[in-house]
Each structure stands twice: as C-alpha cells, then as structure tokens.
C-alpha cells in the first residue's frame, strides 16, 4: 500500500524546455543532497555548507560516464523555497542533456515531481502565507487531479496493456507466495526460488525492452521533430505561434526576423510535436543570419516531419522550388498560405514539381485552414509515421523513472534469491516492483492482492 | 410480568461476554488494578471454542505471542492445554514462521475459567446483558435480564456471535448463540437505540464426528513437532508435551461434490435463507464446490477436540446443508464412510457493529467510555478476538483511571494492523488476519514479539518485574552479541577454509567480520561460534535466534525500517477531533463524506481511507498545519 508520497524527494527540470544557455534541474526533499551526491563528481556535497555552489561533473554511477559539466547549489532546510533540502543542478541547456540528468536522478531514488509540486510543498511546509490559502488549495486540487488525469490520459493504450500484463504476471507469483505463507498445509503449488527467479528475469527483460524503446524513442519522448520551412515571411512563425497558442517566436513583417532555431513542444491532436521553427532558408550575406540558415538546414535534415509553407499570393520562386526538392523524400505537409490574398500559384505547378501531397490552403492571418493542418498531422502520425517506431511506447520521464525503479527492485529480487534469501523476504522487492508498475498505470488499489488471493484459491478452514 | 430492576454493585470496568476477547479484556483491566466484573451468558462456555479447536497459525500465531508480550492470557492458556504443537512455514523466512496448537477444548475452557476465578480484582458472573446505561452520550453501566443494574467507569462489550444469533441448518432456522447457547437479542436493540449502525455477518462450523468410527488407514497422519516450542515467552522448553495427539488429513471427491451440487437448492447459502455476508477465506464446502468447480478434491483435516473425548472436528468442511445431506456428504469421504455424526455443521448469522464507529483504542465514537472487541467488531478467529479484547480491556482500564489511551501502530504489531484496518476501512466480511495485510511483516515477527512489546506491557502494569528483568537481560545479551560479531574477525584459518570447502564455496582470501561471515547463506550462527568462540555467557537459543535473524536479514529489515520512518512522520501529524470537514474548502465531496464518517486520528490514517486521494490529504494537512479548523460545535 503506497503511503502518501508527500515526503519523497522530488526532481524536475525547473527551466522552460528549449535551447537556453543553461538549464536547472531541481531536487527537493530530505534525500536531495544524498541523491545529488550520488551522481556528482567533485566536492563531497554531503559536507558542504548550506547555500553554497560547487563545480563538478554529473557522472552515471553505473557506467561511470560523464554526462555534463555542472554547477550545483546546495541549500539546506529550512531556509529554502520548499523549506526542505533543495539542490539545484545548473547544467548546459538543451532538452536532451537536461533530460538525461533528470532521468539519472530518478533512477537513483528521486521521484518525478508533479506539476506545481515544488510550490505545493512550499505551501504545505508553511512558507507561503495563509492569505493565499484558498487559491493555492484550488490550485493543488486542480493540479493534482489534472496532472494525474493527464498522465493517465497520455498513457499509450499499448503501454497500459503491457504494464497491466506485467503486473498480472507478477501478482500471480505474489499471490501464490502469500497462499503458501498463510495456508501452509494446503496442497497448492509451492513457489520455489527457481520459479521466482525465472519470473523476475523474464519480467526484467520485458521492462528492459520497454526501457530500450524509451532510449531510442525520440519521437514520443521528445516529440515528433517537426521543421516548419519556407522562405522568409511566408508565415512560418505565425503558424508556429498558432500551434503554440502563445507568442514566443518573434514575428514581424520584415523578412529574416526569425534568426535562431527555436524549439517548442506542442501536443497536436494527441501527437507530440517538437516544433523547430527555422530561420528562413535563403542565401544571405548577413553573418548572423548565415549561422541561422546553416542550423536550419541541419534541423531540416534531421526532422521527422516537414511543414513546408508557401506563399500563395506570390509566384513560386527558385528558393521555393529548391525547398520542395530538398524535402521531397521526407514526410511533409505542403501549405499554401495567405489565401486571403489573390492566388498567384496554380496547384498544377506544384504537381509539375513532383509534389504528391494535396496542399492545404490556409490563411493563418484569418485562422482558416488551420484545423486541416492539425487533422493532417494526426492522420500522418497515426497512419504512417508511427509504424517506423511502433515499438516505442514509453514516452515520459515519469514513466522511465518508475520503470527504472521497478527494474532495480527486480535486480534486488534476483540478487536476494542468489544469496539464498527466503522467498517471503524477496517478496518485499517483488511487491515493490509491482507497486512501481502500478504507479505508471495508476492501478494500485488497496487490498488488490488479497482480493485476488481469494478469487484464485480455494482457501479456508 | 416485567422484571423488577435493582441497583447492584459498582465497578471500575465491566466486560460483557467471556469469550476469547472478553477474557483478555477482563484480565487486563483487573491486572491493571481495576475492580472488574465479567458477565457471561453461560459460565460453562467461558473461553469456549465453538469452531476449530486450535490456536495460532500464520499471522494469528504472531498475535498470540503479541498478546503474551503485553501480559495477556491466551498464550499461557494454550500452553497449558494443548494436545499438539506445530511450527508452520519452517522452510520459509523468519517473518512468516508461525506456531499452531491443537487445543483440548474442555481444558482450554476450564483453565481459563480457573484463571479468571483466581484473579484478585475480577468477579466472574453469569448474566445476560440486555441494555447499556447511557447518560449524555457516556456509558455508565449495564442492565441484565435478571434486573441487575451494574455501574462502571467504562464498559467493554464482547458479545460475539450471540448478538441476535440465528442458527441455520438446511431448512431449519432458530434463534441461538453459538453451539445452541442462549442468544442475546435485546442488547442489539439497545445499541441501535443508542445510534449504532449494525450489520449482519455470517459464519459457520463443520460437523463433528465420533473418532471411533473414523477409518484412519484411509487418511494421512499429521503428527505434532518433536522440537519444543510454546506460545508464551514464559513457558520453558522442559514443559513441552511429549505425548501429542495427531490430526488426520483426507479429501473430498467427485461423489461428495455431486451430492452437494444435487442439493444446492436446499443449501441456505444459495436458497436465499442466509442474508449475512460470509467470509471469503472461510467458505462453506458448498461454496467451495460452486466457486471452484474445476477442483477435483478439497482437503479436510480431522482434528481431535480433546484428550478425554472421541469427538473430531472435520476441518474445512463447514456446511449449513440439511442434516440428511451432511450425512451423505460425510459418508462419501475416504475414512468417513462409517463415521457417526455427533453434531451437525451449521451456519450462524449475527449482528456486528460496523467497526469504523470505533477509534484505535476500540472505544466507540458513538458512546463514550464504551469499548467493543472481538467478533462483534466484524472479525473472525479466537486470536483476532483476544488481541482486540486485550486492547479494549487495557483502554477501559486506562479510561477508568483517567489515563490516556493505549494504541499500537501498523509497524508495532499485527494487533495494530488489524485494528487500523477495522477502524479505517471497516470490513465487508468477517475479517481475518493474514500476513499479507501487514506492510512490515519482517519487523512483525513472532520471534521478536517480546522485544517489540514487553516494555509496553510492563509500563501498563501487565508484565511483572521478574519477567521485565528477564526481557532486559535478553535484550542486552542480543545487543552485546551483535556488537561482538561486528568486531571480531574470522581469519582464513585451515578450519574455516575446510568448512567453506565442505559447503562448496570459495575460500576466504582475507579475514572478514564475523557478522559478514554469518550473512553467507551456508553459514549458521553455530558455525560462527565454532570459529570465534562463544560469548562470555553462553547465549540461550532465543538470543542466538535473534542474532542470526538480525544479521542475516539486515538488508531487508533496514528497508522496512525506512518505510516505517516515513509512516511515523505521517502518524505524527495528528488530526484534532471533531473537525467539520464540510467546511474545508477544496476537499472532494467523497473525501468529505469518508473523513466525516471515519474521523481519522492522524494524517497517515486519513491517507489510508479509500476515496480520500492525495490532494485531499494535502489540503487537510494544510488546514491542520495552519490551525485554521472549523469544528463541529
């Protein structure tokens, strides 16, 4: 039975996702310093004074590989944001390295923080004034319920099914062990160490398979890398902003104002997109812009999905034609934007250039045709692209963290059995694994095992 | 004609019912110096075993040890009256080993009655309680059917299956307590009138047969253990019974099952006569045959009811079929073809009070100074009853003295697990303790019950000074020996290397700590002693056992201790009484209802209530932490 996890040490990336110069991964809870120390090479964090910052490296304790060069701040309770021990790891920006550090922390004992949980803790520990009580409570209510709901909604049906099966297999062993303990004189089959070990190894292999898809599962984890391309000022950034529903990229009418590659994450009809808004790809003498263009081309080549935006109110340029050609082998949406203005491109011209896709007619300015874009993204993803990656099911850090903990419990099961520990002790770790898996799917229920025990076995004096 | 009431004596504590709960409750209160009255419907049924003539088993056996460590009587009583003793689960880990004894049913009753009679502060009297006296929500005493009004500072009810009991055998039903005893009808009415919510439960017992008519050759013998073990920490190995009686095992078969299936229309379980909820873990044989239709046979255990009787209990054959069918069923079983039925099996329906109406001290939330324990609280089993009876008796005694309540946590005892389950979750069927109900079963072992609880028993005045000193000595010997093993090194001497070679494991390269050496699966404490010598005082077997367990399973014990630490922090967050949950903004409606109903005592308990989710718990903690609580005036 899981106890309220209020006192676990939690971790999360505290800076917004994207390519900042640095990102911060934050830990809070009484194990915060210990957990950080476990993956930190440098000064012994357990011994440093409170509210100090330290240079060093994050190292995976298993592989001994260095992940990043970091600065780590150690702040001990109670003078911290949450009034618990807090550690902040300042690492290099970018979602990939930051995620790796977070995953490492989750693997060594931290729990993925729920949205708003740092604030919630600050509040629970009395740091935030009571005058804010009502609104914060509403927030807790909304956030906790919603985040759970969201987490569960995001759960892939297949993953849920797989985890469910894993749990079912484990619980059969668990229940059998319980029957052997509580009804020793009954002629029910005895679970032997050998059987239990086989089951642990088998389940671990299945968890490993899930985790390895997570390692490769770039698409679901980091989003379907989607590049919005087009020559300057065709409406790429407006499209991006529409998808983001907020103004993050700089959008002006002056060609070339989007100079950097921006990355944003967005959920379109259930499809996670990592949107790469590229600087307009065009020949330029502007030095800064040149760099941007080069990066855009890279991003383009690496993209899983291309959204090619053309300006319907102007004739096709050589640049348009080059982009059409460059992206013809990739999954692509072709958008004819600015249909609010008189059309200057004939769709037959596109066909002549080898465009097989039906272009989507839009006026982003007038918000027309946008639903069609979303629908096509969805159709493309669920109809084809995902086949390339169909085994990838584990998609977020919470799930990865829990799977790693479940796996670690199984490692304990196996080493316990190898040390000839009695099954009912090894059961402790087997149960922990079962509970961790249950947290992924949210199907932990009190007395679940006892109910199964009685439905499965004929027992009783 | 109406019975004329009269004022009888005043007591500190009154206990109603002298079953396994009532006996413990009355003894505990009396031993705490409280003038105690124990009332029972029938003096010849004190500590009566209406069902299985046995005590202990997995989880239950641990409760018996816990009762003993807290100064209760059950362990001593069974140690004085057993006819067979077995240690179960010896092939498994230390956490799940459990002792079980077959009792001499008549002796068990007689010895307990004698103990009660000779307890200085205790009065044992026959009497049927019809009413509780309640003034301003406080219980002041009880009134018996013969008109006696007894007053007390606190009252413990342990009415068991007598409460509006109804026996069912096939088409026959009649109002009765267990084993055709007088039922208690009016007490239930009195409780309902005082605002208690009652519900109907059902349990049952199998037929008894004449042992002279059993063909033992067709059964398998189950003898007792040769190696001595007892329940009480005070009973010496030298007292171990050499001449033990055996149990016998046989099986039902397809013929038995066909008889049952052909007559299901006459089975009260299926014909609709039985309304009460029966236990899943103690199903009747007809229930088993229906639910597990593909099982070709079910085990039966023939258990002697005593040394001076030929009556045998047909274990796992609980049934409420008509007598005619019971006979056919019995005679279809190997070894029982010619068995003479002595008593038919029956089902019994009875009232329980829904246990969420209780606090962890087993005082009711409905009426102050009133405690309830045992089957009446929705449990099943003598051991479960005894555990609750002891806690209720202790708390009734403490209340009578105006002292604060005594409770046990889920991390301290199986008794604590059971009571917390009952008061936090209620129960939808007769509740039985299982090892799987305990989160920390490696800590809650039967072998360390004394280490866990003796000091508490002593503090309550239930453990005498002599026993307490022995406990302190044992404790310090364990600590000393643990410390020694963590200092002394075992060197790779030829003897050590020979020993390892014998066990087909790699030789030592360097010296290792004795404690590390003991952690190896092939090494026992005795082996370590061979290499490092015995401690100054030769340790007794219980000290050796503790040292071995604590070292060998240290890793797992630590893991559980860590979770216990977390639990304790949540348990430390107390919830004030009588909170108006409806006034707490943000609590989900279901949580408001559940919290209002259960009135949890701590945040930890609140978090265990089904339907109260983490967000509700968070909001509740905030309210408490900020001290801004609306109370029901």
mmCIF file of N, CA and C in Angstrom, chain A residues 67-118:
data_model
loop_
_atom_site.group_PDB
_atom_site.id
_atom_site.type_symbol
_atom_site.label_atom_id
_atom_site.label_comp_id
_atom_site.label_asym_id
_atom_site.label_seq_id
_atom_site.Cartn_x
_atom_site.Cartn_y
_atom_site.Cartn_z
ATOM 1 N N UNK A 67 28.204 12.941 -17.858
ATOM 2 C CA UNK A 67 27.094 13.441 -18.660
ATOM 3 C C UNK A 67 27.239 14.920 -18.960
ATOM 4 N N UNK A 68 27.697 15.672 -17.965
ATOM 5 C CA UNK A 68 27.735 17.116 -18.174
ATOM 6 C C UNK A 68 28.627 17.767 -17.119
ATOM 7 N N UNK A 69 29.068 18.952 -17.466
ATOM 8 C CA UNK A 69 29.850 19.771 -16.551
ATOM 9 C C UNK A 69 28.842 20.719 -15.903
ATOM 10 N N UNK A 70 28.829 20.752 -14.584
ATOM 11 C CA UNK A 70 27.722 21.463 -13.931
ATOM 12 C C UNK A 70 28.179 22.316 -12.743
ATOM 13 N N UNK A 71 27.290 23.198 -12.322
ATOM 14 C CA UNK A 71 27.431 23.890 -11.043
ATOM 15 C C UNK A 71 26.246 23.436 -10.179
ATOM 16 N N UNK A 72 26.548 23.047 -8.965
ATOM 17 C CA UNK A 72 25.487 22.520 -8.112
ATOM 18 C C UNK A 72 25.323 23.382 -6.863
ATOM 19 N N UNK A 73 24.123 23.879 -6.639
ATOM 20 C CA UNK A 73 23.861 24.647 -5.410
ATOM 21 C C UNK A 73 23.219 23.736 -4.374
ATOM 22 N N UNK A 74 23.738 23.816 -3.171
ATOM 23 C CA UNK A 74 23.175 23.033 -2.072
ATOM 24 C C UNK A 74 22.548 24.004 -1.076
ATOM 25 N N UNK A 75 21.245 23.820 -0.847
ATOM 26 C CA UNK A 75 20.555 24.681 0.117
ATOM 27 C C UNK A 75 19.796 23.800 1.090
ATOM 28 N N UNK A 76 20.176 23.901 2.334
ATOM 29 C CA UNK A 76 19.542 23.004 3.298
ATOM 30 C C UNK A 76 18.329 23.649 3.961
ATOM 31 N N UNK A 77 17.416 22.787 4.390
ATOM 32 C CA UNK A 77 16.217 23.245 5.083
ATOM 33 C C UNK A 77 16.620 23.999 6.347
ATOM 34 N N UNK A 78 15.861 24.920 6.840
ATOM 35 C CA UNK A 78 14.552 25.291 6.305
ATOM 36 C C UNK A 78 14.588 26.536 5.408
ATOM 37 N N UNK A 79 15.740 27.169 5.262
ATOM 38 C CA UNK A 79 15.708 28.434 4.516
ATOM 39 C C UNK A 79 15.794 28.175 3.029
ATOM 40 N N UNK A 80 14.809 27.506 2.480
ATOM 41 C CA UNK A 80 14.761 27.254 1.040
ATOM 42 C C UNK A 80 13.342 27.495 0.575
ATOM 43 N N UNK A 81 13.167 27.408 -0.730
ATOM 44 C CA UNK A 81 11.861 27.665 -1.303
ATOM 45 C C UNK A 81 10.805 26.712 -0.748
ATOM 46 N N UNK A 82 11.175 25.447 -0.641
ATOM 47 C CA UNK A 82 10.183 24.464 -0.188
ATOM 48 C C UNK A 82 10.279 24.207 1.313
ATOM 49 N N UNK A 83 11.250 24.831 1.951
ATOM 50 C CA UNK A 83 11.581 24.551 3.352
ATOM 51 C C UNK A 83 12.102 23.134 3.560
ATOM 52 N N UNK A 84 12.454 22.476 2.470
ATOM 53 C CA UNK A 84 13.129 21.188 2.558
ATOM 54 C C UNK A 84 14.536 21.393 2.021
ATOM 55 N N UNK A 85 15.366 20.351 2.116
ATOM 56 C CA UNK A 85 16.670 20.436 1.464
ATOM 57 C C UNK A 85 16.445 20.567 -0.038
ATOM 58 N N UNK A 86 17.149 21.533 -0.634
ATOM 59 C CA UNK A 86 16.992 21.744 -2.073
ATOM 60 C C UNK A 86 18.374 21.725 -2.727
ATOM 61 N N UNK A 87 18.463 21.033 -3.852
ATOM 62 C CA UNK A 87 19.689 21.059 -4.644
ATOM 63 C C UNK A 87 19.314 21.490 -6.055
ATOM 64 N N UNK A 88 20.073 22.437 -6.588
ATOM 65 C CA UNK A 88 19.819 22.836 -7.968
ATOM 66 C C UNK A 88 21.055 22.539 -8.797
ATOM 67 N N UNK A 89 20.848 21.793 -9.864
ATOM 68 C CA UNK A 89 21.953 21.452 -10.739
ATOM 69 C C UNK A 89 21.858 22.341 -11.976
ATOM 70 N N UNK A 90 22.847 23.219 -12.122
ATOM 71 C CA UNK A 90 22.886 24.083 -13.306
ATOM 72 C C UNK A 90 23.679 23.352 -14.372
ATOM 73 N N UNK A 91 22.996 22.928 -15.429
ATOM 74 C CA UNK A 91 23.697 22.186 -16.462
ATOM 75 C C UNK A 91 23.588 22.937 -17.778
ATOM 76 N N UNK A 92 24.217 22.376 -18.806
ATOM 77 C CA UNK A 92 24.118 23.018 -20.106
ATOM 78 C C UNK A 92 22.723 22.852 -20.655
ATOM 79 N N UNK A 93 22.267 23.886 -21.353
ATOM 80 C CA UNK A 93 20.897 23.880 -21.835
ATOM 81 C C UNK A 93 20.664 22.804 -22.876
ATOM 82 N N UNK A 94 19.443 22.690 -23.271
ATOM 83 C CA UNK A 94 19.101 21.681 -24.265
ATOM 84 C C UNK A 94 18.347 20.557 -23.606
ATOM 85 N N UNK A 95 17.309 20.154 -24.267
ATOM 86 C CA UNK A 95 16.410 19.216 -23.633
ATOM 87 C C UNK A 95 17.060 17.851 -23.430
ATOM 88 N N UNK A 96 17.937 17.454 -24.328
ATOM 89 C CA UNK A 96 18.480 16.109 -24.237
ATOM 90 C C UNK A 96 19.405 15.912 -23.033
ATOM 91 N N UNK A 97 20.442 16.758 -22.917
ATOM 92 C CA UNK A 97 21.309 16.579 -21.744
ATOM 93 C C UNK A 97 20.561 16.796 -20.418
ATOM 94 N N UNK A 98 19.670 17.769 -20.405
ATOM 95 C CA UNK A 98 18.956 18.061 -19.167
ATOM 96 C C UNK A 98 18.084 16.859 -18.776
ATOM 97 N N UNK A 99 17.416 16.325 -19.784
ATOM 98 C CA UNK A 99 16.582 15.149 -19.548
ATOM 99 C C UNK A 99 17.392 13.982 -19.006
ATOM 100 N N UNK A 100 18.594 13.833 -19.550
ATOM 101 C CA UNK A 100 19.425 12.708 -19.120
ATOM 102 C C UNK A 100 19.773 12.831 -17.652
ATOM 103 N N UNK A 101 20.092 14.055 -17.237
ATOM 104 C CA UNK A 101 20.416 14.266 -15.828
ATOM 105 C C UNK A 101 19.197 13.965 -14.968
ATOM 106 N N UNK A 102 18.059 14.447 -15.403
ATOM 107 C CA UNK A 102 16.833 14.201 -14.653
ATOM 108 C C UNK A 102 16.567 12.698 -14.530
ATOM 109 N N UNK A 103 16.718 12.012 -15.637
ATOM 110 C CA UNK A 103 16.466 10.566 -15.612
ATOM 111 C C UNK A 103 17.412 9.848 -14.664
ATOM 112 N N UNK A 104 18.634 10.319 -14.655
ATOM 113 C CA UNK A 104 19.614 9.722 -13.759
ATOM 114 C C UNK A 104 19.167 9.902 -12.299
ATOM 115 N N UNK A 105 18.696 11.101 -11.978
ATOM 116 C CA UNK A 105 18.250 11.381 -10.612
ATOM 117 C C UNK A 105 17.052 10.500 -10.258
ATOM 118 N N UNK A 106 16.180 10.313 -11.226
ATOM 119 C CA UNK A 106 15.011 9.468 -10.976
ATOM 120 C C UNK A 106 15.436 8.027 -10.766
ATOM 121 N N UNK A 107 16.450 7.631 -11.517
ATOM 122 C CA UNK A 107 16.901 6.245 -11.407
ATOM 123 C C UNK A 107 17.536 5.972 -10.047
ATOM 124 N N UNK A 108 18.141 6.994 -9.443
ATOM 125 C CA UNK A 108 18.823 6.746 -8.172
ATOM 126 C C UNK A 108 17.967 7.144 -6.969
ATOM 127 N N UNK A 109 16.700 7.362 -7.168
ATOM 128 C CA UNK A 109 15.842 7.472 -5.994
ATOM 129 C C UNK A 109 14.925 8.672 -5.902
ATOM 130 N N UNK A 110 15.082 9.643 -6.786
ATOM 131 C CA UNK A 110 14.154 10.765 -6.721
ATOM 132 C C UNK A 110 12.863 10.382 -7.442
ATOM 133 N N UNK A 111 11.818 11.110 -7.128
ATOM 134 C CA UNK A 111 10.564 10.868 -7.831
ATOM 135 C C UNK A 111 10.274 12.083 -8.700
ATOM 136 N N UNK A 112 9.726 11.838 -9.896
ATOM 137 C CA UNK A 112 9.371 12.936 -10.786
ATOM 138 C C UNK A 112 8.327 13.804 -10.091
ATOM 139 N N UNK A 113 8.608 15.089 -10.012
ATOM 140 C CA UNK A 113 7.654 15.978 -9.355
ATOM 141 C C UNK A 113 6.401 16.125 -10.205
ATOM 142 N N UNK A 114 5.281 16.202 -9.530
ATOM 143 C CA UNK A 114 4.043 16.505 -10.247
ATOM 144 C C UNK A 114 4.089 17.990 -10.601
ATOM 145 N N UNK A 115 3.319 18.390 -11.604
ATOM 146 C CA UNK A 115 3.307 19.824 -11.914
ATOM 147 C C UNK A 115 2.929 20.639 -10.676
ATOM 148 N N UNK A 116 3.682 21.663 -10.405
ATOM 149 C CA UNK A 116 3.361 22.533 -9.277
ATOM 150 C C UNK A 116 3.720 21.963 -7.915
ATOM 151 N N UNK A 117 4.426 20.858 -7.905
ATOM 152 C CA UNK A 117 4.639 20.214 -6.609
ATOM 153 C C UNK A 117 5.632 20.967 -5.721
ATOM 154 N N UNK A 118 6.602 21.633 -6.336
ATOM 155 C CA UNK A 118 7.533 22.427 -5.515
ATOM 156 C C UNK A 118 6.754 23.513 -4.779
#
